mmCIF file of C-alpha atoms in Angstrom:
data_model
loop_
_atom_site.group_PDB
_atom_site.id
_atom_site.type_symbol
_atom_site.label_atom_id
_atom_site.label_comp_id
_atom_site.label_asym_id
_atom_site.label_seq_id
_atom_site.Cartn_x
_atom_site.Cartn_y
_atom_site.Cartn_z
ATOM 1 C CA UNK A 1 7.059 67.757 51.058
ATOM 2 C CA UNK A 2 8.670 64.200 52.182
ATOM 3 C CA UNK A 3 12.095 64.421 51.924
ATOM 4 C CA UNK A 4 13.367 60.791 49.328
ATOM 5 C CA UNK A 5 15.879 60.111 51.820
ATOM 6 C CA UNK A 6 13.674 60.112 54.551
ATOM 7 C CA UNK A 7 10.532 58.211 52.864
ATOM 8 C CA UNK A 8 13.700 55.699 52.050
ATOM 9 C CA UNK A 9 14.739 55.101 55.702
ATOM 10 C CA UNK A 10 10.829 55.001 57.029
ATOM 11 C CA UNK A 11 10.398 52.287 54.442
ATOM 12 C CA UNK A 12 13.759 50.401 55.368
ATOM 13 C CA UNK A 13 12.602 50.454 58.984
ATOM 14 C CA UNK A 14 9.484 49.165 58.356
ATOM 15 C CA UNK A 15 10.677 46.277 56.034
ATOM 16 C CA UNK A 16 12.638 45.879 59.276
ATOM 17 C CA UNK A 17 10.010 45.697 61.793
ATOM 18 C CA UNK A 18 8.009 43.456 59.907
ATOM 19 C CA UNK A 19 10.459 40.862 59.435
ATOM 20 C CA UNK A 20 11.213 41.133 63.055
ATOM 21 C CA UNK A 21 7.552 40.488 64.207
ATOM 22 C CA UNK A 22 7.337 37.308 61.257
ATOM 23 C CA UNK A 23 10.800 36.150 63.091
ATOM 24 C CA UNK A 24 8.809 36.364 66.319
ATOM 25 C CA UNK A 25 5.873 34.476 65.437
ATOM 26 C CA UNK A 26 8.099 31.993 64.213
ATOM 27 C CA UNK A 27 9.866 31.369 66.812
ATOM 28 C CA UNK A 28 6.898 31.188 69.056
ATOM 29 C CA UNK A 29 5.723 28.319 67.661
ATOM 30 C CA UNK A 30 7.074 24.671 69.412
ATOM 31 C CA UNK A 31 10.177 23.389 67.632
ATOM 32 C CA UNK A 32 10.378 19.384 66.646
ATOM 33 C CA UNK A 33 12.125 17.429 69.488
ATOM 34 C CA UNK A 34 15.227 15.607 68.529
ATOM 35 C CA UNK A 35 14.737 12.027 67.442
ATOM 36 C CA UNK A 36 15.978 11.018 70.606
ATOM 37 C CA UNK A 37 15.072 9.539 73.687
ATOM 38 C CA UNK A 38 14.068 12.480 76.029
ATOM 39 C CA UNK A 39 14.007 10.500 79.448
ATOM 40 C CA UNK A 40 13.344 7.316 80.577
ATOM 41 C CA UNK A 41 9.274 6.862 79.905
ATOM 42 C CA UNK A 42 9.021 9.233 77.022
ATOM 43 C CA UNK A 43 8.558 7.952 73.716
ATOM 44 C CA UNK A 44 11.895 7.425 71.241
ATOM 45 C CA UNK A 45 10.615 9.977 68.376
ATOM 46 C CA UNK A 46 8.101 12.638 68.858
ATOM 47 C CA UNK A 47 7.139 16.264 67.880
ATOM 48 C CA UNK A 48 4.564 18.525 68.469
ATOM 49 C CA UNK A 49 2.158 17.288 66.475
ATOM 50 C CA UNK A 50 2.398 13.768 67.195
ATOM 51 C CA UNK A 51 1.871 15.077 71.048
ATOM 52 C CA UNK A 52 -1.492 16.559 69.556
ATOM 53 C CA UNK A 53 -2.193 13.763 67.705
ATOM 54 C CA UNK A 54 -1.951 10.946 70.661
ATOM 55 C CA UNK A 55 -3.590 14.323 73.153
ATOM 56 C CA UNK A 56 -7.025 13.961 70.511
ATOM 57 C CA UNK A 57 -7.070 10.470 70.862
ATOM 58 C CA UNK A 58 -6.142 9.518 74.449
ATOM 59 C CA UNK A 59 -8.051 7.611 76.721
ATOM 60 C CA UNK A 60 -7.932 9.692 79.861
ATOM 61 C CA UNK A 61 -10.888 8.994 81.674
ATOM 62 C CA UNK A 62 -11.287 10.387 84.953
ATOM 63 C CA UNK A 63 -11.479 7.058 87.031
ATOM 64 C CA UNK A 64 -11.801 7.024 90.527
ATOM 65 C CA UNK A 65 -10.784 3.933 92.487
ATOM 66 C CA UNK A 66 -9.875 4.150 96.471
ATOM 67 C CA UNK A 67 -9.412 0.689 98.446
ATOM 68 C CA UNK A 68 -7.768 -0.349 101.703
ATOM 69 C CA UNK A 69 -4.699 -2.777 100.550
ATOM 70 C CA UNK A 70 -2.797 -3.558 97.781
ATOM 71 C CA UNK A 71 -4.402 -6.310 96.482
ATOM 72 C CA UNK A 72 -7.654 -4.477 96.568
ATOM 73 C CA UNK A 73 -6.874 -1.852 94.973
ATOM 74 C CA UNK A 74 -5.029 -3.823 91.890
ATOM 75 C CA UNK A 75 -7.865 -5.828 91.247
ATOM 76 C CA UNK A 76 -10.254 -3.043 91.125
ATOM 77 C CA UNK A 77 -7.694 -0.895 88.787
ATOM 78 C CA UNK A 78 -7.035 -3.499 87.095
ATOM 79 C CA UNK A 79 -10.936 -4.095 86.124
ATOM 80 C CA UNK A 80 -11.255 -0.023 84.068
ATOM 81 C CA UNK A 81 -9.643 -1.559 81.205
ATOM 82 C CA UNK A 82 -10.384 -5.043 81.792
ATOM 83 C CA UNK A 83 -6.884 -5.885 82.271
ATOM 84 C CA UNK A 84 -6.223 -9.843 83.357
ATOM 85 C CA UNK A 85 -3.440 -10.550 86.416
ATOM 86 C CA UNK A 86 -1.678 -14.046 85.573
ATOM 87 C CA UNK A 87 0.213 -15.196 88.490
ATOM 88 C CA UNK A 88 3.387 -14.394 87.012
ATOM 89 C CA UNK A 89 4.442 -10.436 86.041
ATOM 90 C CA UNK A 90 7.675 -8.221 86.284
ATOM 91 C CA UNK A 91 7.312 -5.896 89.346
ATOM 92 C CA UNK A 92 9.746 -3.095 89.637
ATOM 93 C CA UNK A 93 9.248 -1.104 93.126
ATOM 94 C CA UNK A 94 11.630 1.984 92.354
ATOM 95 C CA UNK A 95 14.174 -0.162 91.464
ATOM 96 C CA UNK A 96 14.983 -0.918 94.988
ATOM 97 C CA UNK A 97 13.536 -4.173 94.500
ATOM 98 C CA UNK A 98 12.360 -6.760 91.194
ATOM 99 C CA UNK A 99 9.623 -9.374 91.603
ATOM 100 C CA UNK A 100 8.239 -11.794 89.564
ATOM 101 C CA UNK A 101 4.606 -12.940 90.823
ATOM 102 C CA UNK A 102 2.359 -10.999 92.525
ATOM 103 C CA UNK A 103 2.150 -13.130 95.347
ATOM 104 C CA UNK A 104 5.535 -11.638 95.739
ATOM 105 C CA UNK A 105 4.251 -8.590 96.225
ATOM 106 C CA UNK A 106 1.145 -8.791 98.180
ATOM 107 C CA UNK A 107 3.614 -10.210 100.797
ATOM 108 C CA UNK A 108 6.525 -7.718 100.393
ATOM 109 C CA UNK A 109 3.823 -5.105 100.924
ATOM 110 C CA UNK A 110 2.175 -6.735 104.085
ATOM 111 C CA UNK A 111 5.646 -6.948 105.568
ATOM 112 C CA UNK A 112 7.367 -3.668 104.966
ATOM 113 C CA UNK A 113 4.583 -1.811 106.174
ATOM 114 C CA UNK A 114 4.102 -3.526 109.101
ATOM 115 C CA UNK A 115 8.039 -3.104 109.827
ATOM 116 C CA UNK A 116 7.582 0.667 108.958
ATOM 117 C CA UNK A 117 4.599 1.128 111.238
ATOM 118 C CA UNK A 118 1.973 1.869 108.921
ATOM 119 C CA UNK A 119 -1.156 -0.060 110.416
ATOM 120 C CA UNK A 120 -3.285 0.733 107.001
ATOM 121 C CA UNK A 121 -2.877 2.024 103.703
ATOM 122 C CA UNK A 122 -6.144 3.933 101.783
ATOM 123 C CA UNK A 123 -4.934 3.787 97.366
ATOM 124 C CA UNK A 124 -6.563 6.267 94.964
ATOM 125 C CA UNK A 125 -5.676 6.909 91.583
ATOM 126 C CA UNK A 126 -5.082 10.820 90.051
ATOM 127 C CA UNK A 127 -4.949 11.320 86.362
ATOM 128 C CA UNK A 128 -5.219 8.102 84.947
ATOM 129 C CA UNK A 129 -4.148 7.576 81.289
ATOM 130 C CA UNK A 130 -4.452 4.948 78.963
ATOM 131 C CA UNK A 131 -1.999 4.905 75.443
ATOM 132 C CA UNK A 132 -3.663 1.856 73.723
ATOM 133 C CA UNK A 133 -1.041 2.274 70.785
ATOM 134 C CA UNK A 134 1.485 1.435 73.539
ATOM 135 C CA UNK A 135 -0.529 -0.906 75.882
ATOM 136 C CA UNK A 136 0.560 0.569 78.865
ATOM 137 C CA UNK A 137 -1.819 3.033 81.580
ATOM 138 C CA UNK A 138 -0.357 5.090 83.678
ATOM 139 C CA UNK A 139 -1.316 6.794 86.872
ATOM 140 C CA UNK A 140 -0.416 9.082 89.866
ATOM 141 C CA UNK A 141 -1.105 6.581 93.093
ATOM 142 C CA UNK A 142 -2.029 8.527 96.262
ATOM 143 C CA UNK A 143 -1.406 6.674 99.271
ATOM 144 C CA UNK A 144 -2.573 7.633 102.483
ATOM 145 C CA UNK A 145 -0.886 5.852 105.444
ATOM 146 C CA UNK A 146 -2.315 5.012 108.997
ATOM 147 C CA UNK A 147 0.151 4.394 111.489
ATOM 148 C CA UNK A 148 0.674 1.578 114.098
ATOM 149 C CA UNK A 149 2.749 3.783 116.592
ATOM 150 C CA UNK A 150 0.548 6.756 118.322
ATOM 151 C CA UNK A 151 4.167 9.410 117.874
ATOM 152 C CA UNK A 152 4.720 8.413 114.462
ATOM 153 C CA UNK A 153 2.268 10.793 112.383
ATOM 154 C CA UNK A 154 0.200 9.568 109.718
ATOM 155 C CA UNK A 155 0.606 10.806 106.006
ATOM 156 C CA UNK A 156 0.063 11.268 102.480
ATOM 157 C CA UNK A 157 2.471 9.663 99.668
ATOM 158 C CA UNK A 158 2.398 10.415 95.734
ATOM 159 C CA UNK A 159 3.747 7.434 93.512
ATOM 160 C CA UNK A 160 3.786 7.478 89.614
ATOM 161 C CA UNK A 161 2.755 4.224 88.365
ATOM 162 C CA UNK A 162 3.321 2.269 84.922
ATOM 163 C CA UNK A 163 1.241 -1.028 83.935
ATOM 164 C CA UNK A 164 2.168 -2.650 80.468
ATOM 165 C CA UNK A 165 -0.118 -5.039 79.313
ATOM 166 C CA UNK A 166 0.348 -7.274 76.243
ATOM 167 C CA UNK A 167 -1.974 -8.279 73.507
ATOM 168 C CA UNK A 168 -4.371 -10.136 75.453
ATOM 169 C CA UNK A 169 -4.514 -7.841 78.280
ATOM 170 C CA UNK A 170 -2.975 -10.007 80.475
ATOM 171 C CA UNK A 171 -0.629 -7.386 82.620
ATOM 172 C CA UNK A 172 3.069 -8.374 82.019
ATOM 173 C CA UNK A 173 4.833 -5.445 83.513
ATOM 174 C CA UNK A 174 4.276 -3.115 86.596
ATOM 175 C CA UNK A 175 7.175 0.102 87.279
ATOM 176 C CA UNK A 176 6.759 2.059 90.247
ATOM 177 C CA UNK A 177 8.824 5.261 90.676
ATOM 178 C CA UNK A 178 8.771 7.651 93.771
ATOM 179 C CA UNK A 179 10.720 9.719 96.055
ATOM 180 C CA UNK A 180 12.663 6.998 98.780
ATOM 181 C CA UNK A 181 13.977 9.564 100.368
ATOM 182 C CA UNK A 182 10.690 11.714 100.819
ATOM 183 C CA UNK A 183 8.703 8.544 101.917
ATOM 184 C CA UNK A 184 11.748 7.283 105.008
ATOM 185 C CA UNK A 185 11.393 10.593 106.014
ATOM 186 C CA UNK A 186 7.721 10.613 106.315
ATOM 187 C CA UNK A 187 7.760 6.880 107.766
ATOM 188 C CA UNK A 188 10.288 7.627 110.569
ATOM 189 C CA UNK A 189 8.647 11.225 111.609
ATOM 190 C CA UNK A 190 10.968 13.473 110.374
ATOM 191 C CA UNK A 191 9.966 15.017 106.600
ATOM 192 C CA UNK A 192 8.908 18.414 108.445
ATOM 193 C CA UNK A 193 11.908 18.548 109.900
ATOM 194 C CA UNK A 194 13.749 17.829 107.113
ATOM 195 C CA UNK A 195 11.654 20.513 105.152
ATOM 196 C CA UNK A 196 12.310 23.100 107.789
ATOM 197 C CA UNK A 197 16.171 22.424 107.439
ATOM 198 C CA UNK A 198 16.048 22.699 103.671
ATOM 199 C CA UNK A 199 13.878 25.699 103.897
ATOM 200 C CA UNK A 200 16.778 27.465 106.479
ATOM 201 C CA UNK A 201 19.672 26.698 104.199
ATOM 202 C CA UNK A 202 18.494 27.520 100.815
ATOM 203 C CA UNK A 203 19.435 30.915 101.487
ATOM 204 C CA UNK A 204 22.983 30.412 102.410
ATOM 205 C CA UNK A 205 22.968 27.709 99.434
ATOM 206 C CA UNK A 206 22.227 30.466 97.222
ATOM 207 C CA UNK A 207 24.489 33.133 98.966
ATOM 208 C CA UNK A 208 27.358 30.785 98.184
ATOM 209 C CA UNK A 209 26.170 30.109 94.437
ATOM 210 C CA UNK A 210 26.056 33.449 93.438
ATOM 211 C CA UNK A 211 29.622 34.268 94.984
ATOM 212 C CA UNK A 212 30.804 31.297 92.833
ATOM 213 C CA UNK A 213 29.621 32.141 89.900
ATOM 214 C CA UNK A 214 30.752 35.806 90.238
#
C-alpha cells in the first residue's frame, strides 16, 4: 500500500519538475532585443522575428566578382544590382579619411598603394547581401595584395563594405570598415611577428588577470 504522505510528495515533485522543464523551454527560446540601437550598422528596432522575417526575404545571392583595381572592380559590383555611379558620392575609408567623388578615390587608391608598396591589388566579394527595404548591399571585400618590394611579402586583407543607394539607384554612400592596425602590419612585413608576440604574452596576460581578479 502507498503511503498518502508519500503519493503527496511524489506528486509535489513532479508538479515541480514539470514546471522546471516548461521554465526551460522557455527560456530557450530568443528573447526580443531592446528597442535600441545595438551597434553602429544594426538596425534601430528589431526582434527575432523580424530577423526571420528580413532572413526569408533577403537577397543574398552568391555573386562572384574578382578584378585587378579599384575602379574595376566597382563598376563590375556595381552592375549585380544595376546600381548607377554619379560623379559625386560620400566615401568613408575607415574613417581615416572622407571623400566626395570617386575620382577622389580612384586616385587616393593609386597613390597609397604605390607609397605602401603594393604593385597590384586582385578584389573579390564574400557573402554579398542586398536589404532592398534599406537600399543598401553589403559585402566582405577580399583583397589580395602584390607587392612592389621583393622582402616585403605579399598578402591577403578582409574589409567589410557598405553601399547605400537611393531611390534611383544612383549610389550615394560608400563605408568601409577594417582593421588599420592589422593591414600596416601586413604592409610593412611585420603581422607574423606581431602575431607571434601576441601569441607569447597571452599567457602572462592571463596569469596577471586571474591574480587580479582573485
Amino acid at each position: 500500500m502507498c503511503n498518502p504522505a508519500d503519493f503527496r510528495q511524489r506528486r509535489s515533485d513532479s508538479a515541480h519538475s514539470t514546471a522546471d522543464l516548461a521554465k526551460t523551454k522557455r527560456s530557450l527560446h530568443l528573447q526580443p532585443y531592446p528597442k535600441t540601437p545595438i551597434g553602429f550598422f544594426t538596425a534601430k528596432e528589431t526582434s527575432p522575428e523580424l530577423i526571420l522575417d528580413k532572413h526569408s526575404k533577403i537577397d543574398a545571392q552568391k555573386h562572384l566578382v574578382a578584378q585587378v583595381g579599384l575602379e574595376n572592380f566597382i563598376r563590375s559590383i556595381s552592375k549585380v544590382l544595376d546600381l548607377k555611379l554619379p560623379r559625386k558620392v560620400k566615401f568613408n575609408m575607415n574613417g581615416r579619411g572622407r571623400m566626395e567623388s570617386w575620382d577622389d578615390v580612384y586616385l587616393a587608391e593609386k597613390v597609397y598603394t604605390r607609397c605602401l608598396g603594393i604593385s597590384k591589388r586582385i578584389y573579390q566579394t564574400h557573402a554579398y547581401t542586398h536589404e532592398p527595404s534599406r537600399n543598401v548591399a553589403y559585402f566582405i571585400l577580399e583583397e589580395h595584395n602584390e607587392r612592389s618590394l621583393s622582402w616585403l611579402p605579399g598578402f591577403d586583407f578582409y574589409v567589410l563594405v557598405f553601399t547605400y543607394y537611393d531611390e534611383e539607384k544612383r549610389v550615394t554612400r560608400v563605408d568601409v570598415q577594417y582593421d588599420q592596425l592589422s593591414f600596416y602590419l601586413h604592409c610593412v612585413g611585420l603581422a607574423q611577428a606581431h602575431a607571434s608576440l601576441v601569441e607569447a604574452l597571452t599567457p602572462l596576460i592571463v596569469v596577471w588577470a586571474r591574480a587580479f581578479h582573485g
